[in-house]
Short mmCIF file of C-alpha atoms and ligand atoms in Angstrom, two decimals:
data_model
loop_
_atom_site.label_atom_id
_atom_site.label_comp_id
_atom_site.label_asym_id
_atom_site.label_seq_id
_atom_site.Cartn_x
_atom_site.Cartn_y
_atom_site.Cartn_z
CA UNK T 48 -124.75 116.34 -140.56
CA UNK T 49 -125.30 119.76 -141.99
CA UNK T 50 -123.58 121.47 -139.21
CA UNK T 51 -120.73 119.13 -139.48
CA UNK T 52 -120.29 120.10 -143.23
CA UNK T 53 -120.51 123.67 -142.28
CA UNK T 54 -117.66 123.33 -139.66
CA UNK T 55 -115.52 121.45 -142.22
CA UNK T 56 -116.00 124.29 -144.63
CA UNK T 57 -115.08 126.78 -141.95
CA UNK T 58 -111.96 124.77 -141.19
CA UNK T 59 -110.91 124.93 -144.94
CA UNK T 60 -111.65 128.57 -145.25
CA UNK T 61 -109.70 129.37 -142.01
CA UNK T 62 -106.83 127.22 -143.10
CA UNK T 63 -106.64 129.12 -146.52
CA UNK T 64 -106.76 132.41 -144.70
CA UNK T 65 -103.96 131.16 -142.27
CA UNK T 66 -101.89 129.88 -145.22
CA UNK T 67 -102.15 133.07 -147.08
CA UNK T 68 -101.22 135.24 -144.05
CA UNK T 69 -98.16 132.83 -143.54
CA UNK T 70 -97.16 133.27 -147.22
CA UNK T 71 -97.51 137.10 -147.03
CA UNK T 72 -95.47 137.00 -143.69
CA UNK T 73 -92.77 134.97 -145.59
CA UNK T 74 -92.52 136.75 -148.94
CA UNK T 75 -93.85 140.14 -148.05
CA UNK T 76 -94.92 142.77 -150.73
CA UNK T 77 -91.92 142.51 -153.00
CA UNK T 78 -91.16 143.07 -156.73
CA UNK T 79 -87.95 142.81 -158.74
CA UNK T 80 -86.40 146.31 -159.11
CA UNK T 81 -84.47 147.33 -162.16
CA UNK T 82 -81.35 148.00 -160.23
CA UNK T 83 -81.08 144.23 -159.36
CA UNK T 84 -82.47 144.61 -155.83
CA UNK T 85 -85.78 143.68 -154.47
CA UNK T 86 -88.26 146.53 -154.13
CA UNK T 87 -90.44 146.46 -151.13
CA UNK T 88 -93.74 148.13 -152.00
CA UNK T 89 -94.95 150.49 -149.21
CA UNK T 90 -97.29 153.40 -148.69
CA UNK T 91 -95.82 157.01 -148.50
CA UNK T 92 -96.27 156.94 -144.59
CA UNK T 93 -94.77 153.54 -144.18
CA UNK T 94 -91.76 154.35 -146.26
CA UNK T 95 -91.24 157.72 -144.44
CA UNK T 96 -91.54 155.92 -141.12
CA UNK T 97 -88.71 153.43 -142.14
CA UNK T 98 -86.52 156.06 -143.70
CA UNK T 99 -86.72 157.98 -140.38
CA UNK T 100 -85.71 154.95 -138.56
CA UNK T 101 -82.78 154.55 -141.00
CA UNK T 102 -81.71 158.09 -140.33
CA UNK T 103 -81.86 157.42 -136.68
CA UNK T 104 -79.63 154.32 -137.01
CA UNK T 105 -77.06 156.41 -139.01
CA UNK T 106 -77.15 159.21 -136.32
CA UNK T 107 -76.86 156.83 -133.40
CA UNK T 108 -73.96 154.91 -135.16
CA UNK T 109 -72.09 158.28 -135.49
CA UNK T 110 -72.99 159.16 -131.76
CA UNK T 111 -71.63 155.74 -130.64
CA UNK T 112 -68.39 156.39 -132.51
CA UNK T 113 -68.05 159.97 -131.17
CA UNK T 114 -68.73 158.80 -127.61
CA UNK T 115 -66.37 155.78 -127.77
CA UNK T 116 -63.54 158.16 -128.78
CA UNK T 117 -64.32 160.47 -125.86
CA UNK T 118 -64.73 157.27 -123.59
CA UNK T 119 -68.25 158.50 -122.48
CA UNK T 120 -69.76 155.15 -122.04
CA UNK T 121 -73.10 156.51 -120.70
CA UNK T 122 -73.52 158.19 -124.14
CA UNK T 123 -72.53 155.06 -125.88
CA UNK T 124 -75.29 153.14 -124.03
CA UNK T 125 -77.82 155.78 -124.65
CA UNK T 126 -77.22 156.04 -128.46
CA UNK T 127 -76.97 152.08 -128.75
CA UNK T 128 -80.34 151.72 -126.82
CA UNK T 129 -81.88 154.23 -128.99
CA UNK T 130 -81.23 151.86 -132.06
CA UNK T 131 -82.24 148.73 -130.20
CA UNK T 132 -85.32 146.61 -129.64
CA UNK T 133 -87.10 149.22 -127.65
CA UNK T 134 -87.27 151.58 -130.72
CA UNK T 135 -89.15 148.81 -132.65
CA UNK T 136 -92.40 150.43 -131.08
CA UNK T 137 -92.04 153.19 -133.52
CA UNK T 138 -92.40 150.74 -136.53
CA UNK T 139 -95.93 150.64 -138.07
CA UNK T 140 -97.62 147.43 -137.49
CA UNK T 141 -98.93 147.20 -141.06
CA UNK T 142 -95.30 146.54 -142.23
CA UNK T 143 -95.36 143.06 -140.68
CA UNK T 144 -96.96 141.51 -143.68
CA UNK T 145 -95.09 143.74 -146.34
CA UNK T 146 -91.58 143.23 -145.34
CA UNK T 147 -90.24 139.74 -146.41
CA UNK T 148 -89.03 137.41 -143.62
CA UNK T 149 -85.24 137.61 -144.40
CA UNK T 150 -85.47 141.47 -144.28
CA UNK T 151 -87.33 141.31 -140.92
CA UNK T 152 -84.66 138.87 -139.62
CA UNK T 153 -81.83 141.42 -140.69
CA UNK T 154 -83.75 144.27 -139.14
CA UNK T 155 -84.28 142.57 -135.72
CA UNK T 156 -80.83 141.26 -135.79
CA UNK T 157 -79.55 144.83 -136.23
CA UNK T 158 -81.55 146.08 -133.36
CA UNK T 159 -80.38 143.20 -131.06
CA UNK T 160 -76.65 143.97 -132.07
CA UNK T 161 -77.17 147.56 -130.91
CA UNK T 162 -78.68 146.29 -127.62
CA UNK T 163 -75.54 143.98 -127.29
CA UNK T 164 -73.34 147.11 -127.93
CA UNK T 165 -75.22 148.87 -124.90
CA UNK T 166 -74.74 145.85 -122.73
CA UNK T 167 -71.05 145.42 -123.61
CA UNK T 168 -70.39 149.23 -123.01
CA UNK T 169 -72.08 149.20 -119.70
CA UNK T 170 -70.06 146.10 -118.55
CA UNK T 171 -66.53 146.65 -120.11
CA UNK T 172 -66.29 150.35 -120.89
CA UNK T 173 -63.87 149.55 -123.54
CA UNK T 174 -63.84 151.80 -126.88
CA UNK T 175 -61.99 149.07 -128.88
CA UNK T 176 -64.77 146.56 -127.98
CA UNK T 177 -67.59 149.13 -128.83
CA UNK T 178 -65.98 149.94 -132.15
CA UNK T 179 -65.46 146.43 -133.14
CA UNK T 180 -69.04 145.47 -132.25
CA UNK T 181 -70.34 148.46 -134.16
CA UNK T 182 -68.48 147.59 -137.24
CA UNK T 183 -70.00 144.10 -137.08
CA UNK T 184 -73.43 145.50 -136.76
CA UNK T 185 -72.91 147.75 -139.71
CA UNK T 186 -72.32 144.73 -141.86
CA UNK T 187 -76.11 144.31 -141.49
CA UNK T 188 -76.68 147.81 -142.93
CA UNK T 189 -74.66 146.91 -146.00
CA UNK T 190 -76.21 143.52 -146.36
CA UNK T 191 -79.76 144.74 -146.26
CA UNK T 192 -79.06 147.98 -148.53
CA UNK T 193 -77.43 145.56 -151.08
CA UNK T 194 -80.51 143.54 -151.40
CA UNK T 195 -83.62 145.69 -150.85
CA UNK T 196 -85.03 149.22 -151.65
CA UNK T 197 -88.29 150.78 -150.67
CA UNK T 198 -90.74 151.97 -153.41
CA UNK T 199 -93.72 153.97 -152.78
CA UNK T 200 -96.94 152.56 -154.13
CA UNK T 201 -99.14 155.28 -155.63
CA UNK T 202 -102.77 154.35 -155.10
C1 HEC I 272 -83.40 145.28 -143.00
C2 HEC I 272 -82.85 145.99 -143.82
C3 HEC I 272 -81.96 147.24 -143.42
C4 HEC I 272 -81.09 147.45 -142.52
C5 HEC I 272 -80.58 146.21 -141.54
C6 HEC I 272 -80.62 148.64 -142.67
N1 HEC I 272 -81.20 149.41 -143.64
FE1 HEC I 272 -80.91 151.44 -144.05
N2 HEC I 272 -82.21 151.34 -145.64
C7 HEC I 272 -82.84 150.12 -146.05
C8 HEC I 272 -83.65 150.35 -147.16
C9 HEC I 272 -84.41 149.20 -147.96
C10 HEC I 272 -83.54 151.60 -147.52
C11 HEC I 272 -83.97 152.38 -148.79
C12 HEC I 272 -83.05 152.32 -149.86
C13 HEC I 272 -83.68 152.60 -151.08
O1 HEC I 272 -84.90 152.69 -151.35
O2 HEC I 272 -82.76 152.78 -152.02
C14 HEC I 272 -82.57 152.23 -146.50
C15 HEC I 272 -82.17 153.55 -146.48
C16 HEC I 272 -81.30 154.00 -145.63
C17 HEC I 272 -80.92 155.48 -145.43
C18 HEC I 272 -81.45 156.58 -146.25
C19 HEC I 272 -82.47 157.33 -145.38
C20 HEC I 272 -83.27 158.38 -146.14
O3 HEC I 272 -83.81 159.22 -145.67
O4 HEC I 272 -83.34 158.39 -147.50
C21 HEC I 272 -79.98 155.57 -144.49
C22 HEC I 272 -79.17 156.74 -144.00
C23 HEC I 272 -79.78 154.27 -143.88
N3 HEC I 272 -80.52 153.37 -144.63
C24 HEC I 272 -78.97 153.93 -142.79
C25 HEC I 272 -78.90 152.62 -142.33
C26 HEC I 272 -77.88 152.26 -141.30
C27 HEC I 272 -76.76 153.24 -140.69
C28 HEC I 272 -77.99 150.94 -140.95
C29 HEC I 272 -77.37 150.03 -139.97
C30 HEC I 272 -77.05 150.56 -138.63
C31 HEC I 272 -79.08 150.56 -141.84
N4 HEC I 272 -79.62 151.52 -142.71
C32 HEC I 272 -79.59 149.16 -141.80
C33 HEC I 272 -82.86 148.96 -145.30
C34 HEC I 272 -82.08 148.55 -144.28
#
C-alpha cells in the first residue's frame, strides 16, 4: 500500500515536470518589449550564436542572388544548403526551451525553404525560379523580425 502511494506521488511529480517542460517549450522565455515586439531572453553566448546564424542567412541570401544572376547553380545549391536544416547543428541545445514554439516553427520553416531552393536549383537550373523562391523564403525573415527581438539577460 505504501509503495503504491509512493508510485502515485511519483506519477504526479513527473506529470508536473512534463507539463512544465511542455509549457516552456510552447511559450519559451519571452517578455513584452517596449518596441511592441516580444523579447526572447537569452544568455550572451546564445544571443551571439543566433545573431551569427542570422548574418549567415543574410550572407547566403546575397550569395544565392549573385550566383543566380551568374547562372552558377552549383554555387546556388551550396549557399542554400548552408542555410538549410544541416546548419541547425550549430544552434545551442539550450535554446530549445527559451524560444517560443511559433518562433521555432518560423525558424525551421525558413531552413526548409532554403533546402527547397537547393533542391529546385539542382533540378531546374532556372534563375527565375530560384529568385522567386528566395523572395518567398525572405517573407519569413520579415515576419520573424516584426514579432521578436533578442535581449541578453544579465546574470
Ligand atoms: C525565427 C525568427 C527569425 C527568422 C526566420 C529570421 N530572423 Fe533574423 N533575427 C531574428 C531576431 C529575433 C533578431 C534580433 C533582432 C533584435 O534583437 O532586434 C535577428 C537579427 C538579424 C540580423 C542582425 C544580426 C546581427 O549581428 O545583429 C540579421 C542580419 C538577420 N536577422 C537576418 C535574417 C535573414 C536574412 C533572415 C531570413 C533569411 C532572417 N534573419 C530570418 C529572428 C529571425
